Tab-separated table of N, CA, C and O in Angstrom:
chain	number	residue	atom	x	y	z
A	29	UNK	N	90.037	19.649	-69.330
A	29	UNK	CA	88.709	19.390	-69.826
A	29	UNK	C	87.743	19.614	-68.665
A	29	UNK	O	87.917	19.279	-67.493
A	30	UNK	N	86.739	20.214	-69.178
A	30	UNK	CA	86.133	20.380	-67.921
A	30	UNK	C	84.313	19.723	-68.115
A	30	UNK	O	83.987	19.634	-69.299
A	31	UNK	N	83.151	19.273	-67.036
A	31	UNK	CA	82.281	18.929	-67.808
A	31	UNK	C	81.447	19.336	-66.268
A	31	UNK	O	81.841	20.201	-65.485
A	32	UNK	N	79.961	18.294	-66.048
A	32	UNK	CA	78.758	18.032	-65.212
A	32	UNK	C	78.474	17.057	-64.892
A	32	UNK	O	78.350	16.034	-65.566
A	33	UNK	N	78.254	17.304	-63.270
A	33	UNK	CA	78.499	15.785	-62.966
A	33	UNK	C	76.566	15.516	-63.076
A	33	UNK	O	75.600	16.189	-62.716
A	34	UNK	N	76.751	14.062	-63.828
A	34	UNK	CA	75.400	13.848	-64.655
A	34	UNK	C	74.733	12.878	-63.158
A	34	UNK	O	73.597	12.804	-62.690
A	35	UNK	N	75.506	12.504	-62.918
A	35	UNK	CA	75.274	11.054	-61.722
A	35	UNK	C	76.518	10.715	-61.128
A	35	UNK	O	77.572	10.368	-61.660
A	36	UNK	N	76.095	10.937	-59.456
A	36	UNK	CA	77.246	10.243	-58.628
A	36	UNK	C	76.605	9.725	-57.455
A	36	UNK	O	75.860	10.261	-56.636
A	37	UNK	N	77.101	8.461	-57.567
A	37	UNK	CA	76.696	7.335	-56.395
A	37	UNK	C	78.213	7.821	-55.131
A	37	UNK	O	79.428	7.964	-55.263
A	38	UNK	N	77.175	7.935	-53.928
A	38	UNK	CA	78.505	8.208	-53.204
A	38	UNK	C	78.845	7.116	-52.212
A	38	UNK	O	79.494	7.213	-51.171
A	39	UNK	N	78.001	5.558	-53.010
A	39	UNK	CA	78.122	4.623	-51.950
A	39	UNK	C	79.399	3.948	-52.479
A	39	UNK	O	80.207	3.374	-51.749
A	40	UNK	N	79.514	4.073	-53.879
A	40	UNK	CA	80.370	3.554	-55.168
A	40	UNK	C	81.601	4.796	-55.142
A	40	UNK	O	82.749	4.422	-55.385
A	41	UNK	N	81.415	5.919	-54.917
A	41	UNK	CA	81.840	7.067	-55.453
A	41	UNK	C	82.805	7.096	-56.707
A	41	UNK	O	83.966	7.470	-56.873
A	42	UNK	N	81.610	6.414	-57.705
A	42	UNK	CA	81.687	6.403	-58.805
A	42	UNK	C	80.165	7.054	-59.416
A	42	UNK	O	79.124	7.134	-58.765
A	43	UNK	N	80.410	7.564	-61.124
A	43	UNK	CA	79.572	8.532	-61.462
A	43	UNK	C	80.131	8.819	-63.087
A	43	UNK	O	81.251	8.511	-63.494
A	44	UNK	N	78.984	9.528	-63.942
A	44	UNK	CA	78.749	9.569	-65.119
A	44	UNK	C	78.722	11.433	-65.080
A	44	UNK	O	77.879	12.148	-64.538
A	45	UNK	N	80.277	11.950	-66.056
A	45	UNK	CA	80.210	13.191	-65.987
A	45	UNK	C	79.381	13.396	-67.533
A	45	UNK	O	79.426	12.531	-68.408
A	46	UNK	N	78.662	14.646	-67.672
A	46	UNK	CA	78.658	15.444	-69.007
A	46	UNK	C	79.734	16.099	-69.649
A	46	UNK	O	80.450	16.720	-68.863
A	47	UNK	N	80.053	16.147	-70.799
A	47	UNK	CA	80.865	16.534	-71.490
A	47	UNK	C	80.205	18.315	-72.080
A	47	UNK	O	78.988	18.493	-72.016
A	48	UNK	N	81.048	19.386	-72.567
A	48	UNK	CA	80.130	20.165	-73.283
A	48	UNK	C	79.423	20.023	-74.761
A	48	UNK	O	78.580	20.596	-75.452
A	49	UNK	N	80.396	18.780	-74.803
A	49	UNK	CA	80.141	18.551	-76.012
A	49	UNK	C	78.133	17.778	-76.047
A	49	UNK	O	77.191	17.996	-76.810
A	50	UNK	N	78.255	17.084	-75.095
A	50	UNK	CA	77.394	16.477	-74.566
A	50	UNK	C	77.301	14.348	-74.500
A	50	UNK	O	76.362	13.576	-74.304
A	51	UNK	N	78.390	14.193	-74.702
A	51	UNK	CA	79.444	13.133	-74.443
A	51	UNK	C	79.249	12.885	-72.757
A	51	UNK	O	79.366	13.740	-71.879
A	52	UNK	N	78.958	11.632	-72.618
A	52	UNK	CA	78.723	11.125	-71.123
A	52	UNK	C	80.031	10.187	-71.331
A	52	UNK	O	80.255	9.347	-72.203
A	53	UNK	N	80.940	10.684	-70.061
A	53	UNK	CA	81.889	9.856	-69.454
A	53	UNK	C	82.336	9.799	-68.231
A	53	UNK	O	82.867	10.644	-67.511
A	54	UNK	N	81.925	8.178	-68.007
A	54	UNK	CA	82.021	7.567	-66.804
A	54	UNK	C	83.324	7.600	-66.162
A	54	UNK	O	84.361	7.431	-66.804
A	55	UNK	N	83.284	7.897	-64.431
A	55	UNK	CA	84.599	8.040	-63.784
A	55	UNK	C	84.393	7.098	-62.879
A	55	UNK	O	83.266	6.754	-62.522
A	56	UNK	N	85.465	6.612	-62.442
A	56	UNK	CA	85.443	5.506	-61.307
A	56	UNK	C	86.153	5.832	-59.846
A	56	UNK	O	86.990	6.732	-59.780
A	57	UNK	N	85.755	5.000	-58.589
A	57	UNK	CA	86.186	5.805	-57.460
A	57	UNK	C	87.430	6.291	-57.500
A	57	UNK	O	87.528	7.499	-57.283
A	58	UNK	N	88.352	5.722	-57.703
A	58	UNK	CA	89.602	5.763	-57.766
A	58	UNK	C	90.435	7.436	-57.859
A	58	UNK	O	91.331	8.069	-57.301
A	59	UNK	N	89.190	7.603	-59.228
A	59	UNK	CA	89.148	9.243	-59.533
A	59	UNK	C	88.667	10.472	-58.950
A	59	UNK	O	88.942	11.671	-59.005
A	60	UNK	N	87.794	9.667	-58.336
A	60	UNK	CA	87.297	10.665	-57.190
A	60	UNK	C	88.038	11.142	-56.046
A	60	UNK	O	88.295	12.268	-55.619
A	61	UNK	N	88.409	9.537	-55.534
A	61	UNK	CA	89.719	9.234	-54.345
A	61	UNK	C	90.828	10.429	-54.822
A	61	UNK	O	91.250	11.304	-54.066
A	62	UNK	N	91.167	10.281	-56.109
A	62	UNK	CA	92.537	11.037	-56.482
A	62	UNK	C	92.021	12.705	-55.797
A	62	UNK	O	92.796	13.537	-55.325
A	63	UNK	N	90.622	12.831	-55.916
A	63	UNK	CA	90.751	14.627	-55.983
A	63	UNK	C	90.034	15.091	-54.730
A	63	UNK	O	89.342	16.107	-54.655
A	64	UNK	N	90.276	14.245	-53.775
A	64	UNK	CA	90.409	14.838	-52.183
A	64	UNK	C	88.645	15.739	-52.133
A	64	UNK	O	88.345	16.490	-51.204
A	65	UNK	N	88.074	15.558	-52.846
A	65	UNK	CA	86.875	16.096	-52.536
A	65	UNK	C	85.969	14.892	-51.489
A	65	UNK	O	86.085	13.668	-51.419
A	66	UNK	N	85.085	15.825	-50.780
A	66	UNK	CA	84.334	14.800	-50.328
A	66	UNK	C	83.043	14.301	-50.621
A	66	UNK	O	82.382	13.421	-50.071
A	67	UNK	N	82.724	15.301	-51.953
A	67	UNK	CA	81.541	14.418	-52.209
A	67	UNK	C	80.771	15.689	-53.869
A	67	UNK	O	81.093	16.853	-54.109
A	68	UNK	N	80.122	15.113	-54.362
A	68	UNK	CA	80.035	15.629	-55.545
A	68	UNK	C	78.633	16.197	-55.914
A	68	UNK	O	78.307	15.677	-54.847
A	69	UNK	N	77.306	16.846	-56.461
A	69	UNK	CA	76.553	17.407	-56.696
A	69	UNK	C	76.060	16.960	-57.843
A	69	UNK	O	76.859	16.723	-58.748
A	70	UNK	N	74.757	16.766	-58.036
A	70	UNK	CA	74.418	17.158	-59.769
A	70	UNK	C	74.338	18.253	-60.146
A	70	UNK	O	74.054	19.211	-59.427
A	71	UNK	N	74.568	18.295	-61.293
A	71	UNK	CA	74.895	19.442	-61.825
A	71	UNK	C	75.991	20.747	-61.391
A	71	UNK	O	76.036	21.956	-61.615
A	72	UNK	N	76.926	19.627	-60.553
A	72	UNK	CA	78.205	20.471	-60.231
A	72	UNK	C	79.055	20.725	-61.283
A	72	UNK	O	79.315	19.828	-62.086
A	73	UNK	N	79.537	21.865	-61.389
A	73	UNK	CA	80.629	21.615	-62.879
A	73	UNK	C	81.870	21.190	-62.092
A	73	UNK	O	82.098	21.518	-60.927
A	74	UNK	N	82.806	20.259	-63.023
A	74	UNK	CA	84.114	19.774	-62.337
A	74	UNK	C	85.026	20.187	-63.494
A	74	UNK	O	84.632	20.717	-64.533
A	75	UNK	N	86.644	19.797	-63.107
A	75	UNK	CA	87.632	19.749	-64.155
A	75	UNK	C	87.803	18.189	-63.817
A	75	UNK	O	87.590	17.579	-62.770
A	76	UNK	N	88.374	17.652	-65.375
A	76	UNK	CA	88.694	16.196	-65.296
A	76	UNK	C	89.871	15.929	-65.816
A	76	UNK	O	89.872	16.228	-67.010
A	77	UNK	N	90.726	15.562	-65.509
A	77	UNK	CA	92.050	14.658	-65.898
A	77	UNK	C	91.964	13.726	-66.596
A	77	UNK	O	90.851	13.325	-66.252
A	78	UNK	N	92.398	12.839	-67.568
A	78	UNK	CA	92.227	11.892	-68.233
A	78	UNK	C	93.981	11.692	-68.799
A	78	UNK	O	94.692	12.548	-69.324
A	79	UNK	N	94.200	10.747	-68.579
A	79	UNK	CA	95.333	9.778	-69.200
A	79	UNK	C	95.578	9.100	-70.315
A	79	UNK	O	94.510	8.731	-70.802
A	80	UNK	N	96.235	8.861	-70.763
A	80	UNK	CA	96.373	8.864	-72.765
A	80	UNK	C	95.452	7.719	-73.145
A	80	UNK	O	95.380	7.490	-74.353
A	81	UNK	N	94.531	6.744	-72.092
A	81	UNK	CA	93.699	6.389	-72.594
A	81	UNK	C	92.244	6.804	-73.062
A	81	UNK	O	91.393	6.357	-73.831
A	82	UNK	N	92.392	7.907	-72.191
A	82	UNK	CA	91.103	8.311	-72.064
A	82	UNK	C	90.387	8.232	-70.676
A	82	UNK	O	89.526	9.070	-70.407
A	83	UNK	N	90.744	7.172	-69.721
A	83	UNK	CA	90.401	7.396	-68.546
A	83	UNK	C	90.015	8.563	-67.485
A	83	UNK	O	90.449	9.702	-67.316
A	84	UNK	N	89.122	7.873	-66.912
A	84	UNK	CA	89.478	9.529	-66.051
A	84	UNK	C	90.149	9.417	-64.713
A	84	UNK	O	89.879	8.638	-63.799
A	85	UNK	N	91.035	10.304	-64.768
A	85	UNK	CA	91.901	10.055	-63.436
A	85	UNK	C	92.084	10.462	-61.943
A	85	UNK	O	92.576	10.062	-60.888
A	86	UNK	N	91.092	11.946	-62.726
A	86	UNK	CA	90.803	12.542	-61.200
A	86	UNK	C	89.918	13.808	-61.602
A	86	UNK	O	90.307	14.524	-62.525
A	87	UNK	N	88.606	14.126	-60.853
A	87	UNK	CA	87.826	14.625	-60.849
A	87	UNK	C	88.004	15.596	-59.537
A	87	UNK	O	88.124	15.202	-58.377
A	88	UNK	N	87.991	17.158	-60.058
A	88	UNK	CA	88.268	18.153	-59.028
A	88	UNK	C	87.407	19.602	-59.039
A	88	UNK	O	87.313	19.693	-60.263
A	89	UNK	N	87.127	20.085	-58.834
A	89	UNK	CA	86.578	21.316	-58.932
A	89	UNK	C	87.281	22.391	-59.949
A	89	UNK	O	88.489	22.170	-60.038
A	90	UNK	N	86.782	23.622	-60.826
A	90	UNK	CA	87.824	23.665	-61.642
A	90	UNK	C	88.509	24.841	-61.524
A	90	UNK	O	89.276	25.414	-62.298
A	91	UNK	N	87.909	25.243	-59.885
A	91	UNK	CA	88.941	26.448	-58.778
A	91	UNK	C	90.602	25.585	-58.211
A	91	UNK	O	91.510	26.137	-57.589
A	92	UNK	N	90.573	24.611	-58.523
A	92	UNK	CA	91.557	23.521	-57.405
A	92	UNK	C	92.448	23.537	-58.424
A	92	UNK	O	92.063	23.625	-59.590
A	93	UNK	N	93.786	23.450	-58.079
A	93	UNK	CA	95.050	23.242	-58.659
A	93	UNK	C	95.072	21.790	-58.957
A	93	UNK	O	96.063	21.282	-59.481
């Protein structure tokens, strides 16, 4: 899945992606932590991971393996 990052606090490095659909979903540091980036953009496009809850698990660029 891939979306835009709508808002990212990089004191929290937590943040609110766009969906294409246009669906806002919130990621938490944790997810960020997971994808070794060091820091995120508005209006960066990312790929997102999500886990059978729906969570998001890790937020990466959507060149990155």
């Amino acid at each position: 899945m891939q979306g835009t990052v709508a808002t990212y606090d990089a004191s929290t490095r937590s943040g609110v992606l766009l969906l294409d659909d246009g669906t806002e979903l919130a990621f938490p540091a944790r997810a960020f932590d997971a994808s070794g980036l060091r820091l995120l953009r508005l209006g960066q496009r990312v790929r997102i991971d999500v886990d059978a809850t729906g969570t998001v698990v890790r937020v990466t660029l959507p060149t990155m393996p």
